Amino acid sequence: MDLKTPDYVNDNPEQNDLWDKKYLLFLSGITAVFDGFKALDLENLGILHNELRVVIGPNGAGKSTMCDVITGKTRPTTGTVWFDGTEITKKKEDEIVRMGIGRKFQTPTVYDSLSVYENMELSLPGSKSVFKTLIAQNTKVERDRIMHLLERVRLADDADTEARYLSHGQRQWLAISSLILSQPRLLLVDEPAAGLTDAETELTGELLLELKKEHTLIVIEHDMDFVRQLDSRVTVLCEGRSMAEGPLEQVKNNPEVIEAYLGR
Ligand code: ADP
Ligand code: MG
């Protein structure tokens, strides 16, 4: 099985018993229809194990809806979602989280009145409530893991700082770092660079590239410089459809893409 040259279009999970070894996530025949409006219409979309896939597309293209379908927030109208060989189309959100799919929303979930460290503690596997987390003693291994992750995003010195004092970029990194504590196999990251300074954007890119070594990632983004930095396979969504897929340099020269998105 050649992971470098996947045959994206012809893969049919029902006809190919190797697909689940190759893809961590596979969407097949997915549509999401809201009041007669087709927000999503994806024929086949496969994400390889340890791939970092960037999904770009204009506002309203269906990017967030795609994340909603993968995470069980929205039930697709038709089609199937497979995760690591298991169909997850009809599973509940919390079940999908436990199976190993984590999501960072456009507006990150961070508790303002808790410190950076306490925010991380809340995401330790097994901690379900603020109360339970605050009275529990972390093991040394847990503390080390938290501090290691905070160092990576340059937040270690702010471990005791209340999250309300963090910059927008620092909040994004805290949200991503706390997601990683639960060791998801697939990470969905919705617009991590939105509203960040250039320096923060660059550090975010470095962080995502580093995460790619241990995780499979889908990054939703529209900042082109940032997408270039990620140097990964790009899927262009437009009006719910996958309009093009390939390296950025290739898709950005696709006339259909230029007209629909980049040329606007
Ligand atoms: P993107 O994230 O690419 O900007 P979205 O996935 O948020 O786009 O939205 C795609 C389209 O689907 C939009 O026209 C949006 O209004 C519509 N949509 C998304 N979710 C719902 C919903 N729950 N109910 C009705 N319409 C929705
Ligand atoms: Mg969106």
XYZ file of C-alpha atoms and ligand atoms in Angstrom:
292
model
C 0.000 0.000 0.000
C 1.531 3.265 -1.114
C 0.637 6.045 1.290
C 2.371 8.708 -0.759
C 0.198 8.402 -3.824
C -3.266 7.605 -2.556
C -5.953 7.048 -5.119
C -8.448 9.385 -3.529
C -11.218 9.280 -6.060
C -11.604 5.583 -6.631
C -11.498 4.439 -3.055
C -14.740 2.872 -2.049
C -14.760 1.648 1.548
C -17.331 -0.981 0.664
C -15.228 -2.442 -2.118
C -11.771 -2.119 -0.676
C -10.861 -3.827 2.557
C -7.576 -1.961 2.758
C -9.084 1.497 2.972
C -9.324 1.531 6.747
C -5.628 0.757 7.085
C -4.907 3.661 4.822
C -7.375 6.276 6.015
C -8.016 7.316 9.568
C -11.128 9.182 8.452
C -13.277 8.581 5.443
C -16.422 10.440 4.370
C -18.531 8.870 1.683
C -21.593 10.324 -0.034
C -22.085 12.892 2.700
C -24.800 15.493 2.292
C -26.166 17.863 4.914
C -29.418 19.530 3.935
C -30.947 22.339 6.008
C -34.491 23.352 4.982
C -33.881 22.177 1.435
C -30.475 23.912 1.251
C -27.566 21.573 0.602
C -24.780 22.891 2.849
C -22.542 19.884 2.239
C -22.222 17.488 -0.682
C -19.062 15.378 -0.460
C -18.558 12.358 -2.660
C -15.398 10.852 -1.124
C -12.999 12.464 1.274
C -10.248 10.428 2.911
C -7.696 11.605 5.468
C -4.607 9.422 5.792
C -3.122 8.343 9.105
C -0.819 11.142 10.331
C -1.820 13.453 7.540
C -2.247 17.181 8.067
C -5.041 18.253 5.724
C -5.926 21.857 5.187
C -9.495 22.701 4.201
C -10.027 26.108 2.665
C -13.019 27.762 1.069
C -15.075 30.959 1.127
C -17.501 31.803 3.898
C -20.501 29.513 3.860
C -18.627 26.824 1.895
C -19.554 24.180 4.458
C -16.259 23.899 6.346
C -17.734 24.110 9.822
C -20.649 21.904 8.794
C -18.114 19.281 7.725
C -16.569 19.425 11.211
C -20.062 19.208 12.726
C -20.758 16.048 10.732
C -17.436 14.432 11.683
C -17.888 15.192 15.381
C -21.540 14.084 15.519
C -22.880 17.576 16.194
C -24.855 17.442 12.957
C -26.323 14.234 11.595
C -25.726 14.085 7.826
C -28.795 13.771 5.619
C -27.120 10.992 3.615
C -23.768 9.259 3.620
C -21.349 7.562 5.948
C -18.447 8.632 8.156
C -15.799 6.052 9.029
C -13.179 6.557 11.689
C -10.394 4.028 11.863
C -12.519 1.349 10.289
C -15.619 1.966 12.413
C -18.735 3.660 11.159
C -19.439 6.658 13.384
C -22.236 8.314 11.401
C -24.887 7.692 14.022
C -22.762 7.940 17.134
C -23.284 10.657 19.724
C -20.872 13.556 20.171
C -19.416 12.366 23.492
C -18.922 8.869 22.135
C -17.010 10.290 19.155
C -14.821 12.337 21.509
C -14.031 9.177 23.468
C -13.141 7.373 20.267
C -10.419 9.963 19.741
C -11.708 12.915 17.724
C -10.980 16.301 19.303
C -12.099 19.674 18.050
C -10.967 23.203 18.608
C -13.825 25.546 17.821
C -13.376 28.885 16.083
C -13.861 30.532 19.484
C -11.739 28.435 21.834
C -13.210 27.038 25.023
C -11.107 28.514 27.815
C -12.226 29.208 31.397
C -11.308 32.820 32.162
C -11.317 32.604 35.947
C -9.110 29.520 36.055
C -5.358 29.595 35.664
C -3.644 28.255 32.582
C -2.614 25.173 34.553
C -6.142 24.614 35.895
C -7.553 24.873 32.392
C -5.182 22.103 31.385
C -6.112 19.966 34.400
C -9.746 20.092 33.340
C -8.837 18.329 30.135
C -6.998 15.443 31.728
C -8.645 12.168 30.765
C -11.107 11.177 33.473
C -11.752 14.657 34.873
C -15.373 15.497 34.302
C -16.108 18.435 36.534
C -14.346 21.541 37.776
C -14.997 20.440 41.347
C -13.620 16.964 40.924
C -10.563 18.313 39.142
C -9.734 20.929 41.745
C -9.842 18.543 44.684
C -8.008 15.749 42.914
C -4.239 15.429 43.177
C -2.485 15.122 39.866
C 0.157 12.531 39.527
C 3.677 13.638 38.710
C 3.273 12.173 35.250
C 0.209 14.335 34.674
C 1.951 17.460 35.961
C 4.949 16.768 33.747
C 2.767 16.266 30.712
C 0.934 19.508 31.341
C 4.131 21.479 31.844
C 5.721 19.897 28.783
C 2.764 20.939 26.632
C 2.735 24.439 28.121
C 6.439 24.816 27.409
C 5.876 23.891 23.807
C 3.417 26.783 23.380
C 5.508 29.117 25.550
C 2.906 29.263 28.300
C 4.906 27.532 31.041
C 5.825 30.832 32.707
C 2.128 31.734 32.745
C 0.954 28.458 34.297
C -0.483 30.303 37.309
C -1.871 33.235 35.335
C -5.641 33.467 35.082
C -6.707 32.753 31.522
C -8.492 36.120 31.321
C -5.067 37.812 31.000
C -3.968 35.791 27.987
C -3.693 37.239 24.499
C -5.931 35.889 21.769
C -3.074 33.794 20.419
C -2.229 32.379 23.828
C -5.868 31.358 24.287
C -5.766 29.491 20.989
C -2.622 27.639 22.068
C -4.070 26.835 25.460
C -7.196 25.438 23.794
C -5.115 23.314 21.412
C -2.783 22.150 24.202
C -5.646 21.100 26.436
C -7.187 19.166 23.563
C -3.933 17.270 23.179
C -4.025 16.152 26.805
C -6.867 13.792 25.982
C -4.647 12.331 23.248
C -7.042 12.528 20.325
C -6.031 10.621 17.219
C -7.755 13.134 14.968
C -7.699 16.843 15.720
C -10.061 19.251 13.991
C -8.778 22.791 14.236
C -11.178 25.468 13.018
C -9.459 28.717 11.932
C -6.543 28.724 14.380
C -4.970 31.837 12.856
C -8.059 34.051 12.779
C -7.322 37.345 14.503
C -3.707 36.509 15.358
C -0.678 38.714 14.782
C 1.859 37.594 12.176
C 4.236 36.324 14.849
C 1.452 34.443 16.617
C 0.305 32.953 13.318
C 3.774 31.678 12.599
C 4.077 30.051 16.013
C 0.658 28.456 15.514
C 1.890 26.989 12.241
C 4.986 25.611 13.949
C 2.826 24.077 16.651
C 0.514 22.364 14.144
C 3.471 20.995 12.189
C 4.903 19.619 15.389
C 1.570 18.028 16.316
C 1.485 16.318 12.951
C 4.232 13.979 14.164
C 1.853 12.352 16.642
C -1.640 13.191 15.413
C -3.770 13.348 12.321
C -5.051 16.868 11.770
C -7.677 18.693 9.760
C -7.035 22.417 9.778
C -9.728 24.780 8.520
C -8.187 28.025 7.370
C -8.371 30.849 4.908
C -5.169 32.776 5.624
C -3.093 31.918 2.537
C 0.325 32.684 4.045
C -0.504 30.398 6.904
C -1.673 27.639 4.558
C 1.610 27.999 2.658
C 3.558 27.554 5.893
C 1.719 24.293 6.612
C 2.904 22.928 3.252
C 0.266 20.200 3.206
C -2.427 18.758 0.995
C -5.306 21.194 0.542
C -8.980 20.533 -0.077
C -10.984 23.439 -1.465
C -14.619 23.449 -0.431
C -17.108 25.571 -2.323
C -20.866 25.506 -1.911
C -20.518 22.290 0.017
C -18.539 20.478 -2.668
C -14.884 19.509 -2.809
C -13.820 21.608 -5.791
C -10.133 20.703 -5.857
C -7.589 18.748 -3.878
C -3.813 18.765 -3.964
C -0.786 20.868 -3.045
C -1.564 24.579 -2.544
C 0.425 25.619 -5.636
C -1.699 23.292 -7.732
C -5.152 24.099 -6.372
C -4.530 27.806 -6.383
C -3.928 27.688 -10.140
C -7.153 25.807 -10.737
C -9.369 28.245 -12.739
C -12.514 27.095 -10.945
C -10.878 27.768 -7.586
C -9.576 31.157 -8.681
C -13.038 32.183 -9.721
C -14.818 30.779 -6.690
C -12.438 31.825 -4.000
C -8.971 33.181 -4.495
C -9.827 35.711 -7.167
C -12.550 37.428 -5.212
P -18.163 27.807 6.570
O -17.717 27.249 7.872
O -17.441 27.246 5.385
O -18.127 29.306 6.542
P -20.713 26.688 7.300
O -20.475 25.234 7.317
O -20.774 27.377 8.609
O -19.698 27.415 6.322
O -22.107 26.964 6.586
C -22.430 26.424 5.314
C -23.848 26.803 4.976
O -24.754 26.006 5.716
C -24.195 28.249 5.286
O -25.012 28.759 4.264
C -24.936 28.148 6.603
O -25.853 29.208 6.746
C -25.628 26.798 6.479
N -25.839 26.135 7.776
C -24.862 25.610 8.539
N -25.373 25.041 9.649
C -26.720 25.215 9.568
C -27.838 24.845 10.404
N -27.646 24.177 11.546
N -29.070 25.198 9.997
C -29.252 25.849 8.834
N -28.274 26.227 8.004
C -27.014 25.915 8.359
Mg -16.849 28.182 9.651
